[in-house]
Amino acid sequence: LPCVCTRAGQTQGKLMSILGTSAGAGLSWFIGSDPLRVALCILPLAAASLYSMHVSSQLVVLRSPNVQRAERVFHSVLLQLPLDLRAASAESPVRVPTPEQVAQVETFVVDYSSVFGTELLLQPLIGGPPTGGWRLALPFTRHVPKAAVAEMLGFGDPAAPDASGEGEGGAWSASWHEGGKYALALRHEPARDRWQVVAWHNARSASIDKLQAVW
């Protein structure tokens, strides 16, 4: 899969390079070789390209197979643990799935559905979904209302009505953990009889901190 994605990206890059060269050669007949005219044509295009990359890096939420893999490993381990952890002994065997075993059941092309009854939202956007044209461009971007982080960041009211259009629910409960390395937010929706679980990590978080947040 990485090889296919790499080749596809290279092919797209070469195709756009050929199209750009062709368009530049055609416009050069009208623009001429005057440096000022060339700069006036290049600068707006360069600014538009940089702005597009800046906006996309802020709005696009990448989904990593690592989340699926961690959930499958933790799910397998949790099924082996006794309901009463106090009854477990240090010698109780717990078998962790190998990478080969996880690879046999993980999915890439088909949309992944969490193996847990309650899906964990990892690093969602805050403040509602994209609006306008971005709603069409990013239809699968996950988000939570600002009330989810009101208690944690000290603003607003965590019990305020949810304005995201996702149904009525109770108040959010959110807090930092491990010295601010990651944060967890919880809310119960009585109407749908389900829980919402959200996790964020900051730039200082190591891989072990991210795994602990998911666990």
mmCIF file of C-alpha atoms in Angstrom:
data_model
loop_
_atom_site.group_PDB
_atom_site.id
_atom_site.type_symbol
_atom_site.label_atom_id
_atom_site.label_comp_id
_atom_site.label_asym_id
_atom_site.label_seq_id
_atom_site.Cartn_x
_atom_site.Cartn_y
_atom_site.Cartn_z
ATOM 1 C CA LEU A 1 0.000 0.000 0.000
ATOM 2 C CA PRO A 2 2.752 2.593 0.750
ATOM 3 C CA CYS A 3 4.402 1.757 -2.582
ATOM 4 C CA VAL A 4 1.136 2.297 -4.455
ATOM 5 C CA CYS A 5 0.504 5.613 -2.687
ATOM 6 C CA THR A 6 4.053 6.777 -3.377
ATOM 7 C CA ARG A 7 3.836 5.917 -7.078
ATOM 8 C CA ALA A 8 0.452 7.593 -7.350
ATOM 9 C CA GLY A 9 1.830 10.760 -5.746
ATOM 10 C CA GLN A 10 4.828 10.802 -8.091
ATOM 11 C CA THR A 11 2.593 10.338 -11.129
ATOM 12 C CA GLN A 12 0.308 13.186 -10.049
ATOM 13 C CA GLY A 13 3.320 15.420 -9.409
ATOM 14 C CA LYS A 14 4.795 14.746 -12.852
ATOM 15 C CA LEU A 15 1.438 15.302 -14.541
ATOM 16 C CA MET A 16 0.911 18.652 -12.827
ATOM 17 C CA SER A 17 4.501 19.644 -13.641
ATOM 18 C CA ILE A 18 3.889 18.962 -17.346
ATOM 19 C CA LEU A 19 0.602 20.879 -17.277
ATOM 20 C CA GLY A 20 2.236 23.792 -15.470
ATOM 21 C CA THR A 21 5.136 23.923 -17.899
ATOM 22 C CA SER A 22 2.727 23.841 -20.843
ATOM 23 C CA ALA A 23 0.589 26.622 -19.363
ATOM 24 C CA GLY A 24 3.698 28.710 -18.639
ATOM 25 C CA ALA A 25 5.037 28.258 -22.150
ATOM 26 C CA GLY A 26 1.694 29.334 -23.592
ATOM 27 C CA LEU A 27 1.389 32.409 -21.384
ATOM 28 C CA SER A 28 4.980 33.450 -22.060
ATOM 29 C CA TRP A 29 3.930 34.590 -25.555
ATOM 30 C CA PHE A 30 1.647 37.201 -23.962
ATOM 31 C CA ILE A 31 3.657 38.086 -20.837
ATOM 32 C CA GLY A 32 7.049 38.379 -22.448
ATOM 33 C CA SER A 33 10.390 38.262 -20.681
ATOM 34 C CA ASP A 34 10.048 41.407 -18.580
ATOM 35 C CA PRO A 35 10.956 40.400 -14.950
ATOM 36 C CA LEU A 36 8.300 42.680 -13.473
ATOM 37 C CA ARG A 37 5.515 41.104 -15.508
ATOM 38 C CA VAL A 38 6.739 37.615 -14.671
ATOM 39 C CA ALA A 39 6.822 38.463 -10.950
ATOM 40 C CA LEU A 40 3.300 39.898 -11.076
ATOM 41 C CA CYS A 41 2.088 36.591 -12.485
ATOM 42 C CA ILE A 42 4.067 34.300 -10.172
ATOM 43 C CA LEU A 43 3.490 36.023 -6.834
ATOM 44 C CA PRO A 44 -0.341 35.694 -6.742
ATOM 45 C CA LEU A 45 -0.141 32.026 -7.735
ATOM 46 C CA ALA A 46 2.540 31.325 -5.119
ATOM 47 C CA ALA A 47 0.527 33.129 -2.430
ATOM 48 C CA ALA A 48 -2.617 31.157 -3.320
ATOM 49 C CA SER A 49 -0.677 27.881 -3.152
ATOM 50 C CA LEU A 50 0.834 28.675 0.268
ATOM 51 C CA TYR A 51 -2.534 29.807 1.638
ATOM 52 C CA SER A 52 -4.206 26.601 0.432
ATOM 53 C CA MET A 53 -1.561 24.445 2.122
ATOM 54 C CA HIS A 54 -1.890 26.476 5.337
ATOM 55 C CA VAL A 55 -5.682 26.088 5.457
ATOM 56 C CA SER A 56 -5.597 22.377 4.607
ATOM 57 C CA SER A 57 -3.030 21.636 7.327
ATOM 58 C CA GLN A 58 -5.363 23.269 9.868
ATOM 59 C CA LEU A 59 -8.575 21.526 8.817
ATOM 60 C CA VAL A 60 -7.600 18.101 7.524
ATOM 61 C CA VAL A 61 -7.649 15.423 10.226
ATOM 62 C CA LEU A 62 -5.593 12.399 9.222
ATOM 63 C CA ARG A 63 -6.729 8.954 10.310
ATOM 64 C CA SER A 64 -3.935 6.601 11.185
ATOM 65 C CA PRO A 65 -4.082 2.797 11.144
ATOM 66 C CA ASN A 66 -2.192 2.999 14.453
ATOM 67 C CA VAL A 67 -5.450 3.924 16.230
ATOM 68 C CA GLN A 68 -7.127 0.809 14.847
ATOM 69 C CA ARG A 69 -4.150 -1.356 15.765
ATOM 70 C CA ALA A 70 -4.019 -0.024 19.321
ATOM 71 C CA GLU A 71 -7.756 -0.616 19.772
ATOM 72 C CA ARG A 72 -7.488 -4.195 18.499
ATOM 73 C CA VAL A 73 -4.566 -4.964 20.817
ATOM 74 C CA PHE A 74 -6.240 -3.384 23.858
ATOM 75 C CA HIS A 75 -9.542 -5.107 23.037
ATOM 76 C CA SER A 76 -7.834 -8.492 22.985
ATOM 77 C CA VAL A 77 -6.060 -7.800 26.289
ATOM 78 C CA LEU A 78 -9.217 -6.538 28.026
ATOM 79 C CA LEU A 79 -11.103 -9.715 27.121
ATOM 80 C CA GLN A 80 -8.448 -11.734 28.954
ATOM 81 C CA LEU A 81 -8.601 -9.705 32.176
ATOM 82 C CA PRO A 82 -11.019 -10.780 34.957
ATOM 83 C CA LEU A 83 -13.944 -8.498 35.702
ATOM 84 C CA ASP A 84 -12.607 -8.057 39.238
ATOM 85 C CA LEU A 85 -8.967 -7.009 38.814
ATOM 86 C CA ARG A 86 -8.356 -7.651 42.511
ATOM 87 C CA ALA A 87 -8.785 -11.373 41.862
ATOM 88 C CA ALA A 88 -6.051 -11.368 39.212
ATOM 89 C CA SER A 89 -2.652 -12.622 40.210
ATOM 90 C CA ALA A 90 0.726 -11.553 38.911
ATOM 91 C CA GLU A 91 1.028 -14.948 37.248
ATOM 92 C CA SER A 92 -2.202 -14.626 35.250
ATOM 93 C CA PRO A 93 -1.210 -15.139 31.589
ATOM 94 C CA VAL A 94 -2.090 -12.312 29.195
ATOM 95 C CA ARG A 95 -1.347 -12.899 25.542
ATOM 96 C CA VAL A 96 -0.808 -9.790 23.444
ATOM 97 C CA PRO A 97 -1.589 -10.172 19.720
ATOM 98 C CA THR A 98 1.448 -10.178 17.473
ATOM 99 C CA PRO A 99 1.775 -7.679 14.597
ATOM 100 C CA GLU A 100 1.070 -10.546 12.192
ATOM 101 C CA GLN A 101 -2.190 -11.399 13.966
ATOM 102 C CA VAL A 102 -3.311 -7.767 13.931
ATOM 103 C CA ALA A 103 -2.417 -7.451 10.240
ATOM 104 C CA GLN A 104 -4.799 -10.309 9.397
ATOM 105 C CA VAL A 105 -7.846 -8.458 10.742
ATOM 106 C CA GLU A 106 -7.052 -4.768 10.218
ATOM 107 C CA THR A 107 -8.709 -2.865 7.375
ATOM 108 C CA PHE A 108 -7.357 -0.185 5.032
ATOM 109 C CA VAL A 109 -9.776 0.441 2.172
ATOM 110 C CA VAL A 110 -13.039 -0.282 4.019
ATOM 111 C CA ASP A 111 -13.999 2.302 6.644
ATOM 112 C CA TYR A 112 -12.910 1.087 10.078
ATOM 113 C CA SER A 113 -15.560 0.628 12.750
ATOM 114 C CA SER A 114 -14.299 0.603 16.334
ATOM 115 C CA VAL A 115 -14.178 -2.808 18.009
ATOM 116 C CA PHE A 116 -15.494 -1.159 21.186
ATOM 117 C CA GLY A 117 -19.127 -0.304 21.795
ATOM 118 C CA THR A 118 -18.110 3.307 22.466
ATOM 119 C CA GLU A 119 -15.899 4.885 19.825
ATOM 120 C CA LEU A 120 -12.954 6.972 20.968
ATOM 121 C CA LEU A 121 -12.624 10.331 19.218
ATOM 122 C CA LEU A 122 -8.911 11.086 18.967
ATOM 123 C CA GLN A 123 -7.782 14.673 18.388
ATOM 124 C CA PRO A 124 -11.123 15.954 16.992
ATOM 125 C CA LEU A 125 -11.700 19.559 15.974
ATOM 126 C CA ILE A 126 -13.193 21.874 18.612
ATOM 127 C CA GLY A 127 -16.063 24.220 17.946
ATOM 128 C CA GLY A 128 -18.201 22.474 15.356
ATOM 129 C CA PRO A 129 -17.829 21.058 11.855
ATOM 130 C CA PRO A 130 -16.373 22.901 8.845
ATOM 131 C CA THR A 131 -18.814 25.322 7.256
ATOM 132 C CA GLY A 132 -19.487 26.449 3.708
ATOM 133 C CA GLY A 133 -17.404 24.811 1.027
ATOM 134 C CA TRP A 134 -15.224 23.061 3.606
ATOM 135 C CA ARG A 135 -18.235 20.935 4.636
ATOM 136 C CA LEU A 136 -18.238 19.416 1.143
ATOM 137 C CA ALA A 137 -14.452 19.102 0.986
ATOM 138 C CA LEU A 138 -14.114 17.560 4.467
ATOM 139 C CA PRO A 139 -17.326 15.580 5.051
ATOM 140 C CA PHE A 140 -15.732 13.052 7.425
ATOM 141 C CA THR A 141 -13.948 15.484 9.766
ATOM 142 C CA ARG A 142 -14.874 14.716 13.361
ATOM 143 C CA HIS A 143 -15.595 17.492 15.839
ATOM 144 C CA VAL A 144 -16.882 18.261 19.339
ATOM 145 C CA PRO A 145 -18.518 21.434 20.720
ATOM 146 C CA LYS A 146 -16.566 23.974 22.740
ATOM 147 C CA ALA A 147 -18.440 22.828 25.852
ATOM 148 C CA ALA A 148 -16.313 19.664 25.814
ATOM 149 C CA VAL A 149 -13.228 21.640 26.863
ATOM 150 C CA ALA A 150 -14.913 24.427 28.856
ATOM 151 C CA GLU A 151 -14.179 22.824 32.228
ATOM 152 C CA MET A 152 -10.645 21.862 31.254
ATOM 153 C CA LEU A 153 -9.637 25.257 29.872
ATOM 154 C CA GLY A 154 -11.689 27.330 32.293
ATOM 155 C CA PHE A 155 -14.120 29.119 29.986
ATOM 156 C CA GLY A 156 -17.804 28.833 29.187
ATOM 157 C CA ASP A 157 -20.233 26.383 30.743
ATOM 158 C CA PRO A 158 -19.707 22.618 30.303
ATOM 159 C CA ALA A 159 -23.441 22.093 30.895
ATOM 160 C CA ALA A 160 -24.438 24.507 28.113
ATOM 161 C CA PRO A 161 -26.682 23.141 25.354
ATOM 162 C CA ASP A 162 -24.877 21.368 22.528
ATOM 163 C CA ALA A 163 -25.046 23.598 19.454
ATOM 164 C CA SER A 164 -23.411 21.110 17.138
ATOM 165 C CA GLY A 165 -26.677 19.496 16.116
ATOM 166 C CA GLU A 166 -25.719 16.055 17.456
ATOM 167 C CA GLY A 167 -28.556 15.638 19.896
ATOM 168 C CA GLU A 168 -29.103 16.414 23.562
ATOM 169 C CA GLY A 169 -26.753 15.133 26.196
ATOM 170 C CA GLY A 170 -25.481 15.675 29.712
ATOM 171 C CA ALA A 171 -22.666 17.885 30.887
ATOM 172 C CA TRP A 172 -19.102 17.258 29.760
ATOM 173 C CA SER A 173 -16.463 16.136 32.249
ATOM 174 C CA ALA A 174 -12.905 16.852 31.094
ATOM 175 C CA SER A 175 -9.518 16.920 32.787
ATOM 176 C CA TRP A 176 -5.779 16.789 32.100
ATOM 177 C CA HIS A 177 -3.700 13.742 32.989
ATOM 178 C CA GLU A 178 -0.023 12.932 33.500
ATOM 179 C CA GLY A 179 0.970 16.538 34.043
ATOM 180 C CA GLY A 180 -0.903 17.866 31.018
ATOM 181 C CA LYS A 181 0.457 15.348 28.512
ATOM 182 C CA TYR A 182 -3.026 14.280 27.455
ATOM 183 C CA ALA A 183 -6.646 15.144 28.221
ATOM 184 C CA LEU A 184 -9.829 13.060 28.382
ATOM 185 C CA ALA A 185 -13.418 14.293 28.033
ATOM 186 C CA LEU A 186 -16.580 12.281 28.766
ATOM 187 C CA ARG A 187 -20.289 12.886 28.275
ATOM 188 C CA HIS A 188 -23.352 10.635 28.470
ATOM 189 C CA GLU A 189 -26.219 11.009 26.019
ATOM 190 C CA PRO A 190 -29.374 9.623 27.685
ATOM 191 C CA ALA A 191 -31.446 9.993 24.525
ATOM 192 C CA ARG A 192 -29.158 7.619 22.615
ATOM 193 C CA ASP A 193 -27.959 5.708 25.699
ATOM 194 C CA ARG A 194 -24.317 6.100 24.752
ATOM 195 C CA TRP A 195 -21.133 7.723 25.968
ATOM 196 C CA GLN A 196 -18.900 10.142 24.113
ATOM 197 C CA VAL A 197 -15.204 9.702 24.867
ATOM 198 C CA VAL A 198 -12.637 12.165 23.537
ATOM 199 C CA ALA A 199 -8.841 12.217 23.902
ATOM 200 C CA TRP A 200 -6.291 14.878 23.007
ATOM 201 C CA HIS A 201 -2.515 14.930 23.422
ATOM 202 C CA ASN A 202 -0.121 17.845 23.177
ATOM 203 C CA ALA A 203 3.179 18.313 21.382
ATOM 204 C CA ARG A 204 5.159 17.172 24.447
ATOM 205 C CA SER A 205 3.472 13.776 24.554
ATOM 206 C CA ALA A 206 5.620 10.757 23.828
ATOM 207 C CA SER A 207 4.334 7.587 22.195
ATOM 208 C CA ILE A 208 3.845 5.929 25.584
ATOM 209 C CA ASP A 209 1.676 8.871 26.724
ATOM 210 C CA LYS A 210 -0.555 8.543 23.641
ATOM 211 C CA LEU A 211 -0.943 4.810 24.213
ATOM 212 C CA GLN A 212 -1.790 5.421 27.873
ATOM 213 C CA ALA A 213 -4.471 7.929 26.854
ATOM 214 C CA VAL A 214 -6.099 5.372 24.540
ATOM 215 C CA TRP A 215 -5.863 2.663 27.237
#
